[in-house]
mmCIF file of C-alpha atoms in Angstrom:
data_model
loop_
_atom_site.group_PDB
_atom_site.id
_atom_site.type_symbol
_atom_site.label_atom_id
_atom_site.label_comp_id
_atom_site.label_asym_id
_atom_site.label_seq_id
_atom_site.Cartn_x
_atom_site.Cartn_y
_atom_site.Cartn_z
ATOM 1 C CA UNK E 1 29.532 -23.819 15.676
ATOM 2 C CA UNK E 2 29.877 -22.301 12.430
ATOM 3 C CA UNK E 3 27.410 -19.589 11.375
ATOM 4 C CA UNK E 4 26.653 -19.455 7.183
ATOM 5 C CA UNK E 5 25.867 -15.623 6.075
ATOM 6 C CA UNK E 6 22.768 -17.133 3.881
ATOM 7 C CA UNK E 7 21.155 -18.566 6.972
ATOM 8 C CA UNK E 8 21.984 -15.417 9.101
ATOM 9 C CA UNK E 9 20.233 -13.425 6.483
ATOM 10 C CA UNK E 10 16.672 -15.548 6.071
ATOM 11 C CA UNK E 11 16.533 -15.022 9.615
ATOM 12 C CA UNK E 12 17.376 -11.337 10.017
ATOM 13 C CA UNK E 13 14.506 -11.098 7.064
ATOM 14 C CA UNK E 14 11.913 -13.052 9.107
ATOM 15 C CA UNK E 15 12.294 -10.964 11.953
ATOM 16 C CA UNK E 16 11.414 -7.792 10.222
ATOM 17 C CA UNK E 17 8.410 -9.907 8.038
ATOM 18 C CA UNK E 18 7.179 -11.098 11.634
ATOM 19 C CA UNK E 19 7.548 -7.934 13.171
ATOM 20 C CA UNK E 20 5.390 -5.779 10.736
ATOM 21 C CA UNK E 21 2.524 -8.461 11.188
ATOM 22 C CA UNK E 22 2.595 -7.694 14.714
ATOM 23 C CA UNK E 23 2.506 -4.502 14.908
ATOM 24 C CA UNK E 24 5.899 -3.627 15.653
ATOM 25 C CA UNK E 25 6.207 -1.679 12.087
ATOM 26 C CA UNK E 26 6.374 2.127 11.508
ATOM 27 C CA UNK E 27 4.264 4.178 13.130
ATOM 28 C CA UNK E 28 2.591 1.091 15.315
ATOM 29 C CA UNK E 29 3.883 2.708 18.553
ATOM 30 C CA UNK E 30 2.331 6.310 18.157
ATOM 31 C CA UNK E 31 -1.046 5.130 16.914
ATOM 32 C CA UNK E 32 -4.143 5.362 19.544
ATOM 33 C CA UNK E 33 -7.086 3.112 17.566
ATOM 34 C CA UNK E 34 -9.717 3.933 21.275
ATOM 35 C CA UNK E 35 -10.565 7.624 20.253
ATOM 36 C CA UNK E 36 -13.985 8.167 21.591
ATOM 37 C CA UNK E 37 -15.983 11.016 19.279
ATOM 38 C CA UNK E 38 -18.745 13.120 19.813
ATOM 39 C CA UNK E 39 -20.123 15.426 17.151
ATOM 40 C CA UNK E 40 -18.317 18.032 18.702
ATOM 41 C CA UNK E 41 -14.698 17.016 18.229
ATOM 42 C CA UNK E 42 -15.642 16.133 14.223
ATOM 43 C CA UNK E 43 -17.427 19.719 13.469
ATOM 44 C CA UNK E 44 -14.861 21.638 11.590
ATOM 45 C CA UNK E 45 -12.459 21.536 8.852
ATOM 46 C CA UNK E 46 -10.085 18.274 8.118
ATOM 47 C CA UNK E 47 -7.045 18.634 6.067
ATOM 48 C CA UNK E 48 -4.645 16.231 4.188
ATOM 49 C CA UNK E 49 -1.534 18.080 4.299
ATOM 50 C CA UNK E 50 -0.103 16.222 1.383
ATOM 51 C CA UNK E 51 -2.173 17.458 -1.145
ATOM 52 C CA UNK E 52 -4.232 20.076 0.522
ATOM 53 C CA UNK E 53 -7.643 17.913 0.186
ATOM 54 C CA UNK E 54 -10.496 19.232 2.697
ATOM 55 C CA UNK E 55 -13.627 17.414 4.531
ATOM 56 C CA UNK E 56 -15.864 19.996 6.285
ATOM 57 C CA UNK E 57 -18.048 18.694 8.934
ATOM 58 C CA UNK E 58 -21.145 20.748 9.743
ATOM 59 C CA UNK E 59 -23.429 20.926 12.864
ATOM 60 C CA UNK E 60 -26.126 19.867 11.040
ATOM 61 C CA UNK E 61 -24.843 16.266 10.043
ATOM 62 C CA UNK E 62 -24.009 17.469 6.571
ATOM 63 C CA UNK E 63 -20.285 17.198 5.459
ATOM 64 C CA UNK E 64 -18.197 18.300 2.078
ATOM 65 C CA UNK E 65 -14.926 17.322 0.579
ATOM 66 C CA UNK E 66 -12.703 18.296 -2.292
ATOM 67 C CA UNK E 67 -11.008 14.971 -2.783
ATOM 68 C CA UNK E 68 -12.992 11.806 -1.504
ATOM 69 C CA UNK E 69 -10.370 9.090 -2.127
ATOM 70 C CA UNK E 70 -11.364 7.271 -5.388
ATOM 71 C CA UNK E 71 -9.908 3.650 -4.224
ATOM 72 C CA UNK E 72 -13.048 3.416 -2.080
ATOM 73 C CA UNK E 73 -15.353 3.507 -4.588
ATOM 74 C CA UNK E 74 -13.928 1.836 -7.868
ATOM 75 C CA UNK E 75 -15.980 -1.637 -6.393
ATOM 76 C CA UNK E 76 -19.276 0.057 -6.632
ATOM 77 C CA UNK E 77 -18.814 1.272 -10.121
ATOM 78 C CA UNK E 78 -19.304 5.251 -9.785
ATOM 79 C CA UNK E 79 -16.689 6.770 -10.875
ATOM 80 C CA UNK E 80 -17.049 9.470 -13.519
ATOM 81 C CA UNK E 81 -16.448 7.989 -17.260
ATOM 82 C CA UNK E 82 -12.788 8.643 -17.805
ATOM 83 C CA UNK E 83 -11.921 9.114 -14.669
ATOM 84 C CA UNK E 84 -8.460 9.297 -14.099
ATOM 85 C CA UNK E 85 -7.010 8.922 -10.086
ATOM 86 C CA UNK E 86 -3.983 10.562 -10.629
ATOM 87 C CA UNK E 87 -5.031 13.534 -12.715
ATOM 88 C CA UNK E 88 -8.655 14.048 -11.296
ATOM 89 C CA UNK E 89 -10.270 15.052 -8.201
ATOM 90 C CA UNK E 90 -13.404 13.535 -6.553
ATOM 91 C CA UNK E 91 -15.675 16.058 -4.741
ATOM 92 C CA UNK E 92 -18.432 14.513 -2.665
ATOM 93 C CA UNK E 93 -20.904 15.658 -0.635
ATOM 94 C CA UNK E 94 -23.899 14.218 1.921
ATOM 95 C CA UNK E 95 -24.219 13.224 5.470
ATOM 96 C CA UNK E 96 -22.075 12.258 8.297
ATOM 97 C CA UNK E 97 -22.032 10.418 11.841
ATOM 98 C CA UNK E 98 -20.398 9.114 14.424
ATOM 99 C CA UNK E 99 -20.193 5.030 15.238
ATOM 100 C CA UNK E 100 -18.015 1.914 16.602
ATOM 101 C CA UNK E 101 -15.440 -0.020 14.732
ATOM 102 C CA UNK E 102 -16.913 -2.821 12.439
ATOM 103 C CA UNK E 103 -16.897 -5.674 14.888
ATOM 104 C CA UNK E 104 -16.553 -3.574 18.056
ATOM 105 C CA UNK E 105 -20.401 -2.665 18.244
ATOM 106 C CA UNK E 106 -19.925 -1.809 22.222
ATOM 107 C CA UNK E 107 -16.334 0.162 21.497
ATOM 108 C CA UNK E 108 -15.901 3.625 21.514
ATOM 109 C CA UNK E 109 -16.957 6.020 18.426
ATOM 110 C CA UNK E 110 -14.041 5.681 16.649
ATOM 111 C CA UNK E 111 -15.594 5.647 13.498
ATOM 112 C CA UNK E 112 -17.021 8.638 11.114
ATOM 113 C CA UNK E 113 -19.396 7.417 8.702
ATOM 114 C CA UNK E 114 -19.816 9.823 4.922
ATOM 115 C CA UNK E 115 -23.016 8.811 3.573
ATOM 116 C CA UNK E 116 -22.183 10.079 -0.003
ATOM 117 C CA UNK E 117 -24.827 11.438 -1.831
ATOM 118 C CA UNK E 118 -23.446 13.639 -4.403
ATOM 119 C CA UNK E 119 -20.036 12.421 -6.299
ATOM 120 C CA UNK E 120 -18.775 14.730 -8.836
ATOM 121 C CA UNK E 121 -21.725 16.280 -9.545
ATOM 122 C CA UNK E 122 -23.671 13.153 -9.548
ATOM 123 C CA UNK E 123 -26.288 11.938 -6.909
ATOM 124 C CA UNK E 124 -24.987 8.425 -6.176
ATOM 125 C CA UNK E 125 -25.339 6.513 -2.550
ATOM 126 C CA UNK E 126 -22.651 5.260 -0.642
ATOM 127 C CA UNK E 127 -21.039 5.075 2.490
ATOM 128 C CA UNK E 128 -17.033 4.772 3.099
ATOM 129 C CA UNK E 129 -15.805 5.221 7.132
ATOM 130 C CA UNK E 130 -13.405 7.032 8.210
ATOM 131 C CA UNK E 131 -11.097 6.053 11.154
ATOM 132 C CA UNK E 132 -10.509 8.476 14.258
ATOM 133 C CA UNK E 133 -6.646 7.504 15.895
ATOM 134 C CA UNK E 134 -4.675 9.526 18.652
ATOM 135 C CA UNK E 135 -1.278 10.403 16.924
ATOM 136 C CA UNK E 136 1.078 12.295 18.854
ATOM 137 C CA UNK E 137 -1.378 13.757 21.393
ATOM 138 C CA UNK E 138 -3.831 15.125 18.222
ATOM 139 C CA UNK E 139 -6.640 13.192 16.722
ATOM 140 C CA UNK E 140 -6.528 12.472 13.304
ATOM 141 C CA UNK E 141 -9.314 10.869 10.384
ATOM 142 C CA UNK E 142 -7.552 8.308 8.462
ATOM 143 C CA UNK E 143 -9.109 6.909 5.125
ATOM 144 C CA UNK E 144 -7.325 3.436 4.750
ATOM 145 C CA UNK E 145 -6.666 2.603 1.654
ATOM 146 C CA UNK E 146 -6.588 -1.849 1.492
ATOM 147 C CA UNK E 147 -5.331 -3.284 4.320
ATOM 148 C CA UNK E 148 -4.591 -1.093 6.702
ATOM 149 C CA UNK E 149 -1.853 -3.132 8.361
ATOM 150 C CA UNK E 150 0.011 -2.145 4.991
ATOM 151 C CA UNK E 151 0.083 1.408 6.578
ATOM 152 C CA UNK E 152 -1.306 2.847 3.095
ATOM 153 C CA UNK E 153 -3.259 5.625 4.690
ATOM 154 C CA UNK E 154 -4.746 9.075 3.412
ATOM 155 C CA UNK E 155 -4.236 11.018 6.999
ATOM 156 C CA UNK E 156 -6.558 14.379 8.032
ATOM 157 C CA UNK E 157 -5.937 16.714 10.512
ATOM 158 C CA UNK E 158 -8.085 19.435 11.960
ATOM 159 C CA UNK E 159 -7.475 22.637 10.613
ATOM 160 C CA UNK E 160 -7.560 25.397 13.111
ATOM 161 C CA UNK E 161 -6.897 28.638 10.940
ATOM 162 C CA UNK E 162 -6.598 29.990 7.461
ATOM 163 C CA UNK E 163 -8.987 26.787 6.659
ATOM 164 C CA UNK E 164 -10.513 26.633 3.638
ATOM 165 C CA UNK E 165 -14.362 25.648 3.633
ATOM 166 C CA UNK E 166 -16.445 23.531 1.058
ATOM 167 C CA UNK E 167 -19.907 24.081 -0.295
ATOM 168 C CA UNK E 168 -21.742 21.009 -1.923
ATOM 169 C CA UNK E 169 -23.375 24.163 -4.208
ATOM 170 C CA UNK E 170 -19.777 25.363 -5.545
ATOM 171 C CA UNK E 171 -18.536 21.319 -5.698
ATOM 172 C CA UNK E 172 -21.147 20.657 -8.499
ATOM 173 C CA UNK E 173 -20.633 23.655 -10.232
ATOM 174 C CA UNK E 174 -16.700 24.069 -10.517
ATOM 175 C CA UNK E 175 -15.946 20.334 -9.815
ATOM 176 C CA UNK E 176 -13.029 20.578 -11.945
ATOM 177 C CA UNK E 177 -11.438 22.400 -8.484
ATOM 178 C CA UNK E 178 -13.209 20.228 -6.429
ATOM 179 C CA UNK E 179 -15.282 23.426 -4.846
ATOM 180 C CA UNK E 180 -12.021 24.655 -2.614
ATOM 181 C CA UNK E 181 -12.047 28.138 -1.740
ATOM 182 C CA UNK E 182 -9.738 29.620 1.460
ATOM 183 C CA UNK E 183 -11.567 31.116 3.670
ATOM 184 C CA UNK E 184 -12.733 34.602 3.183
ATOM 185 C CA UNK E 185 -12.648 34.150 -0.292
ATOM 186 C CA UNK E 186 -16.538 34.863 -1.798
ATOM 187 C CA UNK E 187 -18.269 32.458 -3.248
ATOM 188 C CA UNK E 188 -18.771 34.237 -6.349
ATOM 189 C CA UNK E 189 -15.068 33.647 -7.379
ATOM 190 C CA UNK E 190 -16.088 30.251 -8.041
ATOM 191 C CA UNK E 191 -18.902 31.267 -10.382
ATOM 192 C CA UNK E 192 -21.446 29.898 -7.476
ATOM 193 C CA UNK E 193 -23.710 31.702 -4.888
ATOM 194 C CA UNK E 194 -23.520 30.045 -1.192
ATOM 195 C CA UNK E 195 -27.652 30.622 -0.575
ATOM 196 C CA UNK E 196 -28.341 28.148 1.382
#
């Protein structure tokens, strides 16, 4: 039986095509989809330690982030004019909760909801989820950006000191820094006032 290298090859290429729409691609084996939140294990401080973006989650159901990801919200038209992904961030600002996986209405809380209110500076109203997976013994909130069997994720994880914290107050008013400020720092070195 003689074996051609072409033939050899479309096969070896199939298997690695049929094996990412399985599941069997990167990062498949370490991901837990059946986290099961309660307010309590979102309150805090979320970081993306690519690019340092924060969401805060407070007690009170509000939540605040430097960096929203702009690919969820080109389809709704609210982007600031000019707005530029690559160049610009995206502060937001509103309220949060907990809920099951779209089609899993009796599944675990998996699922944070940000009902945006504030964008840049601007009131607006939206809502874009964000996914709650066990990685490596730690949960983690995942924004997916298009399919997320592509694996084209923006990936949080709880920050547990040093963390910097976000007020909606200093997002509208220094949005050019998307209202970051390390902890400690006053608010007043952002030209803004936390009085709430």
């Amino acid at each position: 039986m003689k074996i051609n290298c072409g033939t050899l090859l479309v096969a070896a290429v199939a298997l690695v095509v049929a094996a990412g729409c399985f599941g069997a691609g990167p990062d498949s084996s370490s991901r837990q989809t059946d986290i099961d939140l309660k307010a309590a294990d979102v309150v805090g401080v979320w970081q993306n330690d690519k690019d340092g973006s924060v969401l805060q989650f407070d007690e009170n159901g509000s939540f605040a982030a430097t960096n929203l990801p702009y690919q969820k919200f080109i389809e709704f038209g609210v982007l600031p004019d000019g707005f530029d992904g690559k160049r610009d961030k995206l502060p937001g600002s509103g309220r949060w909760s907990t809920d099951t996986a779209l089609g899993y209405p009796e599944g675990p809380q998996s699922v944070v909801n940000l009902r945006v209110r504030v964008l840049a500076g601007r009131s607006t109203a939206g809502s874009i989820p964000v996914e709650a997976e066990g990685r490596d013994g730690e949960t983690v909130l995942v924004f997916y950006v298009g399919d997320p069997d592509l694996n084209n994720r923006i990936l949080y994880r709880r920050c547990l000191q040093g963390c910097p914290t976000v007020t909606p107050k200093s997002q509208e008013a220094s949005s050019g820094i998307g209202g970051l400020r390390p902890a400690g720092l006053p608010a007043e070195s952002l030209g803004t006032a936390d009085t709430d």
